[in-house]
Amino acid sequence: MARPLTPDNQTLNRPWTWQDGLIILALITLIFWIVNTAAKFTASYDPTITIQLSPSVLPSYTAQTLLRMLIAYIISLVFSVLYSYLAFYNRTAEKILLPLLDILQSIPVLSFLPGVVLALIAIFPGSRLGVELAAIILIYTGMAWNMTFSFYQSLISVPRELREVAKIYRLGWWQQVWTLDLPAGAIGLIWNSVMSVAGGWFFLMAIESFTIGEQTFTLPGLGSYLAEAANQQDYAALVYGLAVLISVIIVVDIVVWRPLIAWGEKFKIEMVEAESTPKSFVLDFLRRSPTLRAFHQTVFTPVWERLDNYLRPKGAQPMTTATPRRPSVPILPIVFFVFVAVVGWGAIASAVQMTTVSIRNWQLIGIGAVLTTVRVSVALILSLLWTVPVGVAIGRNPRAAQLLQPLVQIAASVPATALFPVLLLALANLGGGLEIGSVALMMLGTMWYILFNVIAGAQAIPTELFEAATIYQLSWWQRWRTVILPGIFPYLITGIITAVGGAWNSSIVSEYVEFQNQTEQTLGLGAIISEASVKADFPLLLAATVVMSLLVVLTNRFVWRPLYRLAETKYQLL
């Protein structure tokens, strides 16, 4: 049974402890392992794949990309649910998993790329399988974190009364999952799934076609097609690729996301039925289909009932005299000792390797960290100014959602690097350059996390609260202050946490751009990481990645986590 949400057992705002320091050292060790693997790469790889720009190859390339995205999404969904459950129901695990989640989402996707790719190529030498697995893993790392944050936030926001009812009726874990936990997180999980898939598209070009040192790794797919079209300045092929991408997004929205969003309305906690709700003709068709109804009655329902009966609590079991055997060797202390030893070794090895970084480069890392922090802050503020009102409008107006949701999803899914050449040309004509362009590209990697979470939060606000606001004739400002902002606050903080990580990730592709056979860059931490990866300067890559990850972790720990706890304790339905 879930623990009650009281300040005594909340760990989101706990004082700094030695466990936090150990986890930060584990972060440094993980980054060191990734970078060190890339530095010692000796396996062979056959880079003979040539990306064709003929429109006839687009169906095959699109199918391969969709398969990678589907596999990565399934892995992300399973990971998000299991990770959130373990962190919520196990207090010991919570103390490790929540800071670890900060660490995992803080490491930039493109800093993962060299070590993960080269390690898998070493495991599968001479085969494309290693690069395929690496692409799936990297897409997964761009999808999983915001889904996990969202579902965990949903678990801690379940009203206490519902937890008490589940306890009174002695619901087993299986019944709690399907009747309480998953329904509570359905709306946020659906909208963050939309965002996760859009985030996968965002980094697609960088994942399916990239250069490490003197080697280029390419996979046939829609992302590599767009990257090749941009590199060759074949604008006709770029238009073909973007047209196919937009078409795929629209079809997926109609067939998958709209039905799920309409279906998720049933899980809202409200006493008054909403006047208008999201509609989906695909969902209506499925509900009216005689074939699916027959399948549900003859196959799904019997299987579900058997599974439910099997997992349902069987009542009190008779006591037995047999006692479980205790292991003669203390397993947990040994595992902890090994973990500390590995982390200590990794931290020392990382420090030794980073001592080879020159003072000049450390100065550049420090200046770049300050400049990138400023750009991230500006991108976050500009994103908040428009995403909050637009997200509330979409979430509270189903008609507006029907019209704007596909447009927003398309805008969020189009890889910004495919449009960046046009943006750079426009900024060059206006005299802005990459200093302004990098902020614009960061916004493209930041604002969607906030927008989709605000939409989910606005949809989750009970209709009766708006009915009460109408009865009491509250002004628009009073509605925002007393109903809307408190209602979306937990979702907004979740969106901001993931958006900041997305902005730091985007800095890698926004501060260092290859354009018209030239490299455009502006001083920043993201540019340092990109240049170090291209030049295979692994000590510099390690140092810059460690600094970026620590900045994200410390910001989450001291800024966003206290706000996250405020959201769960003050702004939840009681």
Coordinates of C-alpha atoms in Angstrom, one line a residue:
M1 CA 0.0 0.0 0.0
A2 CA 1.2 3.5 -0.8
R3 CA 2.7 5.6 2.0
P4 CA 0.8 8.7 2.9
L5 CA 2.1 11.9 1.5
T6 CA 3.4 13.7 4.5
P7 CA 6.5 16.0 4.8
D8 CA 8.2 13.4 7.0
N9 CA 8.6 10.9 4.1
Q10 CA 9.2 13.3 1.3
T11 CA 12.7 13.4 0.0
L12 CA 12.5 16.0 -2.8
N13 CA 13.5 18.8 -0.5
R14 CA 15.7 16.9 2.0
P15 CA 19.0 18.4 3.2
W16 CA 22.2 17.7 1.2
T17 CA 23.6 14.3 2.3
W18 CA 26.6 12.2 1.6
Q19 CA 24.4 10.0 -0.7
D20 CA 24.0 13.0 -3.0
G21 CA 27.7 13.4 -3.2
L22 CA 28.1 9.7 -4.0
I23 CA 25.6 10.0 -6.8
I24 CA 27.4 13.0 -8.3
L25 CA 30.6 10.9 -8.2
A26 CA 28.7 8.1 -9.9
L27 CA 27.6 10.7 -12.6
I28 CA 31.3 11.6 -13.2
T29 CA 32.2 7.9 -13.4
L30 CA 29.4 7.2 -15.9
I31 CA 30.5 10.1 -18.1
F32 CA 34.2 9.0 -17.8
W33 CA 33.2 5.4 -18.9
I34 CA 31.3 6.8 -21.9
V35 CA 34.1 9.1 -23.0
N36 CA 36.9 6.6 -22.2
T37 CA 35.1 4.0 -24.3
A38 CA 35.1 6.3 -27.3
A39 CA 38.8 7.2 -26.8
K40 CA 39.9 3.6 -26.9
F41 CA 37.7 2.6 -29.9
T42 CA 39.5 0.1 -32.1
A43 CA 36.7 -1.9 -33.6
S44 CA 36.1 -1.9 -37.3
Y45 CA 33.0 -0.4 -38.9
D46 CA 32.0 -0.4 -42.6
P47 CA 30.7 3.0 -43.4
T48 CA 29.7 2.1 -46.9
I49 CA 26.0 3.2 -46.5
T50 CA 25.2 5.9 -48.9
I51 CA 22.1 8.0 -48.4
Q52 CA 20.2 8.5 -51.6
L53 CA 18.1 11.6 -52.1
S54 CA 15.6 10.2 -54.6
P55 CA 12.0 10.4 -53.4
S56 CA 11.6 6.7 -54.2
V57 CA 13.7 5.7 -51.2
L58 CA 11.5 7.8 -48.7
P59 CA 9.0 5.0 -48.0
S60 CA 11.8 2.6 -47.0
Y61 CA 13.7 5.2 -45.0
T62 CA 10.5 6.3 -43.2
A63 CA 9.6 2.7 -42.3
Q64 CA 13.1 2.1 -40.7
T65 CA 12.9 5.4 -38.8
L66 CA 9.4 4.6 -37.5
L67 CA 10.5 1.1 -36.3
R68 CA 13.4 2.7 -34.3
M69 CA 11.0 5.2 -32.8
L70 CA 8.4 2.6 -31.9
I71 CA 11.0 0.3 -30.2
A72 CA 12.5 3.3 -28.3
Y73 CA 9.0 4.5 -27.2
I74 CA 8.0 1.1 -25.9
I75 CA 11.2 0.8 -23.9
S76 CA 10.7 4.4 -22.6
L77 CA 7.1 3.7 -21.6
V78 CA 7.9 0.5 -19.7
F79 CA 10.9 2.2 -18.0
S80 CA 8.8 5.2 -17.0
V81 CA 6.1 3.2 -15.3
L82 CA 8.4 0.8 -13.5
Y83 CA 10.9 3.4 -12.4
S84 CA 8.1 5.7 -11.1
Y85 CA 6.5 2.9 -9.2
L86 CA 9.7 1.8 -7.6
A87 CA 10.6 5.4 -6.6
F88 CA 7.1 6.0 -5.2
Y89 CA 6.5 2.8 -3.3
N90 CA 10.0 2.2 -1.9
R91 CA 11.4 4.9 0.3
T92 CA 14.9 3.5 0.2
A93 CA 14.8 3.3 -3.6
E94 CA 13.3 6.8 -3.7
K95 CA 16.4 8.3 -2.1
I96 CA 18.6 6.9 -4.9
L97 CA 16.2 6.9 -7.9
L98 CA 15.1 10.5 -7.8
P99 CA 18.6 12.1 -7.8
L100 CA 19.6 9.4 -10.3
L101 CA 16.8 10.5 -12.6
D102 CA 18.2 14.1 -12.4
I103 CA 21.6 12.8 -13.4
L104 CA 20.3 10.7 -16.3
Q105 CA 18.3 13.5 -17.8
S106 CA 21.2 15.9 -17.3
I107 CA 23.7 14.1 -19.5
P108 CA 23.3 15.6 -23.0
V109 CA 22.1 13.1 -25.6
L110 CA 25.0 14.0 -27.9
S111 CA 27.5 13.4 -25.2
F112 CA 26.1 9.9 -24.8
L113 CA 26.6 9.4 -28.5
P114 CA 30.3 8.7 -28.9
G115 CA 30.7 6.3 -26.1
V116 CA 27.4 4.4 -26.6
V117 CA 27.9 4.1 -30.4
L118 CA 31.5 3.0 -30.3
A119 CA 30.9 0.6 -27.4
L120 CA 28.1 -1.2 -29.3
I121 CA 30.2 -1.2 -32.5
A122 CA 33.0 -2.9 -30.5
I123 CA 30.5 -5.5 -29.2
F124 CA 29.2 -6.1 -32.8
P125 CA 32.2 -5.5 -35.0
G126 CA 31.6 -5.2 -38.7
S127 CA 27.9 -5.2 -38.2
R128 CA 25.2 -2.5 -38.5
L129 CA 23.5 -3.9 -35.5
G130 CA 25.7 -1.9 -33.1
V131 CA 24.8 1.4 -34.7
E132 CA 21.1 0.4 -34.8
L133 CA 21.0 -0.4 -31.1
A134 CA 22.9 2.8 -30.4
A135 CA 20.4 4.9 -32.3
I136 CA 17.5 3.3 -30.4
I137 CA 19.2 3.8 -27.1
L138 CA 19.8 7.5 -27.9
I139 CA 16.2 8.0 -29.0
Y140 CA 15.1 6.4 -25.8
T141 CA 17.3 8.8 -23.7
G142 CA 15.4 11.7 -25.4
M143 CA 12.0 10.2 -24.6
A144 CA 12.1 8.6 -21.2
W145 CA 12.8 11.3 -18.7
N146 CA 9.8 13.6 -19.1
M147 CA 7.5 10.6 -19.2
T148 CA 9.0 9.4 -15.9
F149 CA 8.8 12.8 -14.2
S150 CA 5.2 13.1 -15.3
F151 CA 4.1 9.7 -14.1
Y152 CA 5.9 10.1 -10.8
Q153 CA 4.2 13.5 -10.3
S154 CA 0.9 11.9 -11.0
L155 CA 1.5 9.2 -8.4
I156 CA 2.4 11.7 -5.7
S157 CA -0.6 13.9 -6.6
V158 CA -3.3 11.2 -6.1
P159 CA -5.7 12.5 -3.4
R160 CA -5.1 11.1 0.0
E161 CA -8.8 10.1 0.3
L162 CA -8.4 7.7 -2.7
R163 CA -5.4 6.1 -1.1
E164 CA -7.4 5.7 2.1
V165 CA -10.3 4.1 0.3
A166 CA -7.9 1.7 -1.4
K167 CA -6.6 0.8 2.0
I168 CA -10.0 0.3 3.5
Y169 CA -11.1 -2.0 0.7
R170 CA -7.8 -3.9 0.9
L171 CA -7.0 -3.5 -2.7
G172 CA -4.0 -5.5 -3.8
W173 CA -1.2 -4.0 -5.8
W174 CA -2.7 -5.2 -9.1
Q175 CA -6.0 -3.5 -8.3
Q176 CA -4.3 -0.3 -7.2
V177 CA -2.4 -0.2 -10.5
W178 CA -5.5 -0.5 -12.8
T179 CA -8.0 1.4 -10.7
L180 CA -6.0 4.2 -9.1
D181 CA -2.4 4.7 -10.3
L182 CA -2.6 4.4 -14.0
P183 CA -5.9 6.3 -14.3
A184 CA -4.4 9.1 -12.3
G185 CA -1.4 9.4 -14.6
A186 CA -3.1 8.7 -17.9
I187 CA -3.6 12.3 -19.1
G188 CA -0.1 13.4 -18.2
L189 CA 1.4 10.2 -19.6
I190 CA -0.4 10.6 -22.9
W191 CA 0.6 14.2 -23.5
N192 CA 4.2 13.5 -22.4
S193 CA 4.2 10.6 -24.8
V194 CA 3.3 13.0 -27.6
M195 CA 6.1 15.3 -26.4
S196 CA 8.5 12.3 -26.2
V197 CA 7.9 11.2 -29.7
A198 CA 8.2 14.8 -30.9
G199 CA 11.6 15.0 -29.0
G200 CA 12.7 11.9 -30.8
W201 CA 12.0 13.5 -34.1
F202 CA 13.9 16.6 -33.0
F203 CA 17.3 14.9 -32.6
L204 CA 16.7 12.4 -35.4
M205 CA 19.1 14.0 -37.8
A206 CA 21.9 14.0 -35.2
I207 CA 21.2 10.4 -34.2
E208 CA 21.0 8.8 -37.7
S209 CA 24.0 10.7 -39.2
F210 CA 26.9 11.9 -37.1
T211 CA 30.7 12.2 -37.2
I212 CA 33.1 11.1 -34.4
G213 CA 36.7 12.1 -35.2
E214 CA 37.5 11.0 -38.7
Q215 CA 34.6 8.4 -38.9
T216 CA 31.1 9.1 -40.1
F217 CA 28.3 6.8 -38.9
T218 CA 25.1 6.8 -41.0
L219 CA 21.9 4.8 -40.8
P220 CA 19.3 4.8 -43.6
G221 CA 16.3 6.7 -42.3
L222 CA 14.3 9.9 -42.6
G223 CA 16.7 11.8 -40.3
S224 CA 19.8 10.9 -42.3
Y225 CA 17.9 11.8 -45.5
L226 CA 17.1 15.3 -44.2
A227 CA 20.7 15.7 -43.0
E228 CA 22.1 14.7 -46.3
A229 CA 19.7 17.0 -48.2
A230 CA 20.8 19.9 -45.9
N231 CA 24.5 19.1 -46.3
Q232 CA 24.2 19.0 -50.1
Q233 CA 21.9 22.0 -50.1
D234 CA 19.3 20.0 -52.1
Y235 CA 16.3 22.0 -51.2
A236 CA 14.0 19.9 -53.3
A237 CA 15.0 16.8 -51.4
L238 CA 14.7 18.8 -48.1
V239 CA 11.1 19.7 -49.0
Y240 CA 10.3 16.1 -49.9
G241 CA 11.7 14.9 -46.6
L242 CA 9.9 17.5 -44.6
A243 CA 6.6 16.8 -46.5
V244 CA 6.9 13.0 -45.6
L245 CA 7.8 13.9 -42.0
I246 CA 4.8 16.2 -41.6
S247 CA 2.5 13.6 -43.3
V248 CA 3.7 10.9 -40.9
I249 CA 3.1 13.2 -37.9
I250 CA -0.5 14.0 -39.1
V251 CA -1.3 10.3 -39.7
V252 CA 0.1 9.3 -36.3
D253 CA -1.9 12.1 -34.6
I254 CA -5.1 11.0 -36.2
V255 CA -4.7 7.3 -35.7
V256 CA -2.9 7.2 -32.3
W257 CA -2.8 10.5 -30.3
R258 CA -6.3 11.9 -30.8
P259 CA -8.0 8.6 -29.9
L260 CA -5.8 8.3 -26.8
I261 CA -6.4 11.9 -25.7
A262 CA -10.2 11.5 -26.2
W263 CA -10.0 8.1 -24.3
G264 CA -8.0 9.7 -21.5
E265 CA -10.9 12.1 -20.7
K266 CA -12.6 9.3 -18.8
F267 CA -9.9 9.5 -16.1
K268 CA -10.5 13.1 -15.1
I269 CA -11.4 13.6 -11.4
E270 CA -14.6 15.7 -11.6
M271 CA -18.2 15.7 -10.4
V272 CA -19.7 17.7 -13.2
E273 CA -19.6 16.4 -16.8
A274 CA -17.8 18.8 -19.2
E275 CA -19.9 20.4 -21.8
S276 CA -17.4 19.6 -24.6
T277 CA -14.7 17.0 -24.7
P278 CA -12.1 16.0 -27.2
K279 CA -13.5 13.8 -30.0
S280 CA -11.9 11.2 -32.3
F281 CA -13.7 9.5 -35.1
V282 CA -11.1 6.7 -35.0
L283 CA -12.0 6.0 -31.3
D284 CA -15.7 6.2 -32.2
F285 CA -15.2 3.8 -35.0
L286 CA -13.3 1.3 -32.8
R287 CA -16.0 1.5 -30.1
R288 CA -18.7 0.8 -32.7
S289 CA -16.9 -2.0 -34.5
P290 CA -18.7 -5.3 -34.1
T291 CA -15.5 -7.2 -34.8
L292 CA -13.6 -5.5 -32.0
R293 CA -16.6 -5.8 -29.7
A294 CA -16.7 -9.6 -30.4
F295 CA -12.9 -9.8 -29.9
H296 CA -13.3 -7.9 -26.6
Q297 CA -16.0 -10.2 -25.3
T298 CA -14.6 -13.6 -26.4
V299 CA -10.9 -13.1 -26.0
F300 CA -9.9 -10.0 -24.1
T301 CA -12.4 -10.1 -21.3
P302 CA -11.9 -13.8 -20.3
V303 CA -8.1 -13.4 -20.4
W304 CA -8.4 -10.3 -18.3
E305 CA -10.6 -11.9 -15.8
R306 CA -8.2 -14.9 -15.4
L307 CA -5.3 -12.5 -15.0
D308 CA -7.2 -10.4 -12.4
N309 CA -8.2 -13.5 -10.4
Y310 CA -4.7 -14.8 -10.5
L311 CA -3.2 -11.5 -9.2
R312 CA -6.0 -10.6 -6.8
P313 CA -5.0 -11.1 -3.1
K314 CA -6.1 -14.5 -1.9
G315 CA -6.7 -13.4 1.7
A316 CA -4.7 -14.3 4.8
Q317 CA -2.4 -17.3 4.3
P318 CA -1.9 -19.8 7.1
M319 CA 1.3 -19.3 9.0
T320 CA 4.0 -21.8 8.4
T321 CA 6.8 -22.9 10.7
A322 CA 9.4 -22.9 8.0
T323 CA 11.5 -19.8 8.0
P324 CA 13.3 -18.5 5.0
R325 CA 17.0 -19.2 4.8
R326 CA 19.2 -16.2 5.4
P327 CA 22.2 -15.9 3.2
S328 CA 25.4 -16.6 5.0
V329 CA 27.1 -13.7 3.2
P330 CA 25.8 -10.1 3.6
I331 CA 24.9 -9.4 0.0
L332 CA 23.8 -5.7 0.3
P333 CA 27.0 -4.5 2.1
I334 CA 29.2 -6.2 -0.4
V335 CA 27.2 -4.7 -3.3
F336 CA 27.4 -1.3 -1.8
F337 CA 31.1 -1.7 -1.1
V338 CA 31.7 -2.7 -4.8
F339 CA 29.6 0.3 -6.0
V340 CA 31.6 2.7 -3.8
A341 CA 34.9 1.2 -5.0
V342 CA 33.9 1.5 -8.7
V343 CA 32.6 5.1 -8.2
G344 CA 35.8 6.0 -6.4
W345 CA 37.9 4.5 -9.1
G346 CA 35.9 6.3 -11.8
A347 CA 36.1 9.6 -10.0
I348 CA 39.8 9.4 -9.6
A349 CA 40.4 8.3 -13.2
S350 CA 38.1 11.2 -14.4
A351 CA 40.1 13.7 -12.3
V352 CA 43.4 12.3 -13.7
Q353 CA 42.1 12.6 -17.3
M354 CA 40.7 16.1 -16.8
T355 CA 44.1 17.3 -15.5
T356 CA 45.3 17.0 -19.1
V357 CA 42.9 19.8 -20.1
S358 CA 44.8 23.0 -20.4
I359 CA 44.1 26.1 -18.3
R360 CA 43.0 27.9 -21.4
N361 CA 40.3 25.3 -22.1
W362 CA 39.1 25.4 -18.5
Q363 CA 38.7 29.1 -18.9
L364 CA 36.7 28.6 -22.1
I365 CA 34.5 26.0 -20.3
G366 CA 33.8 28.5 -17.5
I367 CA 33.0 31.3 -19.8
G368 CA 31.0 29.0 -22.0
A369 CA 29.0 27.7 -19.0
V370 CA 28.0 31.2 -18.0
L371 CA 27.0 32.2 -21.6
T372 CA 25.0 29.0 -22.2
T373 CA 23.3 29.4 -18.8
V374 CA 22.2 32.9 -19.9
R375 CA 20.9 31.6 -23.2
V376 CA 19.0 28.7 -21.5
S377 CA 17.4 31.2 -19.0
V378 CA 16.4 33.5 -21.8
A379 CA 14.9 30.6 -23.9
L380 CA 13.0 29.4 -20.8
I381 CA 11.5 32.8 -20.0
L382 CA 10.5 33.5 -23.6
S383 CA 9.0 30.0 -23.8
L384 CA 6.9 30.5 -20.6
L385 CA 5.5 33.8 -21.9
W386 CA 3.6 32.1 -24.7
T387 CA 3.3 28.4 -23.8
V388 CA 1.3 29.0 -20.6
P389 CA -1.6 30.9 -22.1
V390 CA -1.6 28.9 -25.3
G391 CA -1.4 25.6 -23.4
V392 CA -4.4 26.6 -21.2
A393 CA -6.4 27.7 -24.2
I394 CA -5.8 24.3 -25.9
G395 CA -6.4 22.3 -22.8
R396 CA -9.7 24.0 -21.8
N397 CA -11.1 24.4 -25.3
P398 CA -11.6 21.0 -27.1
R399 CA -12.5 22.8 -30.4
A400 CA -9.2 24.8 -30.2
A401 CA -7.4 21.5 -29.4
Q402 CA -8.8 19.8 -32.4
L403 CA -7.4 22.6 -34.6
L404 CA -4.1 23.5 -32.8
Q405 CA -2.9 20.2 -31.4
P406 CA -1.8 18.8 -34.8
L407 CA -0.1 22.1 -35.7
V408 CA 1.7 22.2 -32.4
Q409 CA 2.7 18.5 -32.7
I410 CA 4.1 19.1 -36.2
A411 CA 6.0 22.2 -35.1
A412 CA 7.4 20.2 -32.1
S413 CA 8.4 17.2 -34.3
V414 CA 10.1 18.9 -37.2
P415 CA 13.9 18.6 -36.6
A416 CA 15.0 22.1 -35.9
T417 CA 18.4 21.5 -37.5
A418 CA 16.6 20.9 -40.8
L419 CA 15.1 24.4 -40.7
F420 CA 18.2 26.0 -39.1
P421 CA 19.9 27.0 -42.4
V422 CA 16.9 29.1 -43.4
L423 CA 16.8 30.6 -39.9
L424 CA 20.5 31.4 -40.1
L425 CA 20.2 33.1 -43.4
A426 CA 17.3 35.3 -42.1
L427 CA 19.3 36.2 -39.0
A428 CA 22.4 37.0 -41.0
N429 CA 20.4 39.4 -43.2
L430 CA 19.0 41.0 -40.0
G431 CA 22.4 41.2 -38.4
G432 CA 21.7 38.7 -35.6
G433 CA 23.8 35.7 -36.3
L434 CA 24.2 32.6 -34.2
E435 CA 24.1 34.5 -30.9
I436 CA 20.4 35.1 -31.4
G437 CA 19.9 31.9 -33.5
S438 CA 21.2 29.7 -30.8
V439 CA 18.5 31.0 -28.4
A440 CA 15.9 30.5 -31.1
L441 CA 17.0 26.9 -31.6
M442 CA 17.1 26.3 -27.8
M443 CA 13.5 27.5 -27.6
L444 CA 12.6 24.9 -30.2
G445 CA 14.0 22.3 -28.0
T446 CA 12.5 23.7 -24.8
M447 CA 9.1 25.2 -25.2
W448 CA 7.3 22.0 -26.3
Y449 CA 8.0 20.3 -22.9
I450 CA 6.3 23.2 -21.1
L451 CA 3.4 23.4 -23.6
F452 CA 2.4 19.8 -23.6
N453 CA 2.6 19.6 -19.8
V454 CA 0.4 22.8 -19.5
I455 CA -2.1 21.3 -21.9
A456 CA -2.2 18.1 -19.7
G457 CA -2.6 20.2 -16.6
A458 CA -5.4 22.3 -18.0
Q459 CA -7.3 19.2 -19.1
A460 CA -6.9 17.7 -15.7
I461 CA -8.6 20.6 -13.9
P462 CA -12.0 19.4 -12.8
T463 CA -14.9 21.0 -14.6
E464 CA -16.8 21.8 -11.4
L465 CA -14.1 24.3 -10.4
F466 CA -14.8 26.3 -13.6
E467 CA -18.5 26.0 -12.9
A468 CA -17.9 27.4 -9.4
A469 CA -15.9 30.3 -10.9
T470 CA -18.8 31.1 -13.2
I471 CA -21.3 31.0 -10.4
Y472 CA -19.2 33.4 -8.3
Q473 CA -18.6 35.6 -11.3
L474 CA -14.8 35.6 -11.0
S475 CA -12.9 37.9 -13.3
W476 CA -10.4 36.4 -15.8
W477 CA -7.6 37.4 -13.5
Q478 CA -9.3 35.8 -10.4
R479 CA -9.8 32.6 -12.5
W480 CA -6.2 32.5 -13.4
R481 CA -5.0 33.2 -9.8
T482 CA -7.4 30.8 -8.0
V483 CA -8.2 28.1 -10.5
I484 CA -5.9 27.9 -13.5
L485 CA -2.4 28.6 -12.2
P486 CA -2.9 26.4 -9.0
G487 CA -4.4 23.6 -11.2
I488 CA -1.5 23.6 -13.8
F489 CA 1.3 24.3 -11.3
P490 CA 2.4 20.7 -10.7
Y491 CA 2.4 20.0 -14.5
L492 CA 4.2 23.3 -15.2
I493 CA 7.0 22.5 -12.8
T494 CA 7.4 19.0 -14.4
G495 CA 7.5 20.7 -17.8
I496 CA 10.1 23.2 -16.7
I497 CA 12.4 20.5 -15.2
T498 CA 12.4 18.6 -18.5
A499 CA 12.5 21.8 -20.6
V500 CA 15.7 23.0 -18.9
G501 CA 17.3 19.7 -19.7
G502 CA 16.1 19.9 -23.2
A503 CA 17.5 23.4 -23.5
W504 CA 21.0 22.3 -22.4
N505 CA 20.7 19.4 -24.9
S506 CA 19.7 21.8 -27.6
S507 CA 22.7 24.0 -26.9
I508 CA 25.0 21.3 -28.4
V509 CA 23.3 21.6 -31.8
S510 CA 22.5 25.3 -31.6
E511 CA 25.9 26.7 -30.7
Y512 CA 27.8 24.7 -33.2
V513 CA 26.3 24.4 -36.7
E514 CA 27.6 23.0 -39.9
F515 CA 26.2 25.2 -42.7
Q516 CA 27.1 25.4 -46.4
N517 CA 30.2 23.4 -45.9
Q518 CA 31.3 25.8 -43.2
T519 CA 31.1 25.6 -39.4
E520 CA 29.3 28.4 -37.6
Q521 CA 29.7 28.5 -33.8
T522 CA 29.4 30.8 -30.9
L523 CA 31.1 30.5 -27.5
G524 CA 29.2 28.3 -25.2
L525 CA 29.4 25.0 -23.4
G526 CA 27.3 23.2 -26.1
A527 CA 29.7 24.4 -28.8
I528 CA 32.7 23.1 -26.8
I529 CA 31.1 19.7 -26.4
S530 CA 30.3 19.5 -30.2
E531 CA 33.7 20.6 -31.3
A532 CA 35.4 18.2 -28.8
S533 CA 33.3 15.3 -30.2
V534 CA 34.1 16.2 -33.8
K535 CA 37.8 16.6 -33.1
A536 CA 37.9 13.5 -30.8
D537 CA 39.3 15.6 -28.0
F538 CA 38.0 13.2 -25.3
P539 CA 39.5 14.9 -22.2
L540 CA 37.9 18.2 -23.2
L541 CA 34.6 16.3 -24.0
L542 CA 34.7 14.7 -20.5
A543 CA 35.4 18.0 -18.7
A544 CA 32.7 20.0 -20.6
T545 CA 30.1 17.2 -20.2
V546 CA 30.8 16.9 -16.5
V547 CA 30.4 20.7 -16.0
M548 CA 27.1 20.7 -18.0
S549 CA 25.7 17.8 -16.1
L550 CA 26.6 19.2 -12.7
L551 CA 24.9 22.5 -13.7
V552 CA 21.7 20.7 -14.6
V553 CA 21.8 18.5 -11.4
L554 CA 22.5 21.4 -9.1
T555 CA 19.8 23.6 -10.7
N556 CA 17.3 20.9 -10.3
R557 CA 18.3 20.2 -6.8
F558 CA 18.3 23.8 -5.4
V559 CA 15.7 25.5 -7.7
W560 CA 13.2 23.2 -9.3
R561 CA 13.0 20.5 -6.7
P562 CA 11.7 22.8 -3.9
L563 CA 9.1 24.1 -6.4
Y564 CA 8.3 20.5 -7.2
R565 CA 7.7 19.7 -3.6
L566 CA 5.6 22.9 -3.2
A567 CA 3.5 21.6 -6.1
E568 CA 2.9 18.2 -4.5
T569 CA 2.1 19.5 -1.0
K570 CA 0.1 22.7 -1.7
Y571 CA -1.3 22.5 -5.2
Q572 CA -2.9 19.0 -5.4
L573 CA -6.5 17.9 -5.2
L574 CA -7.2 16.9 -1.6

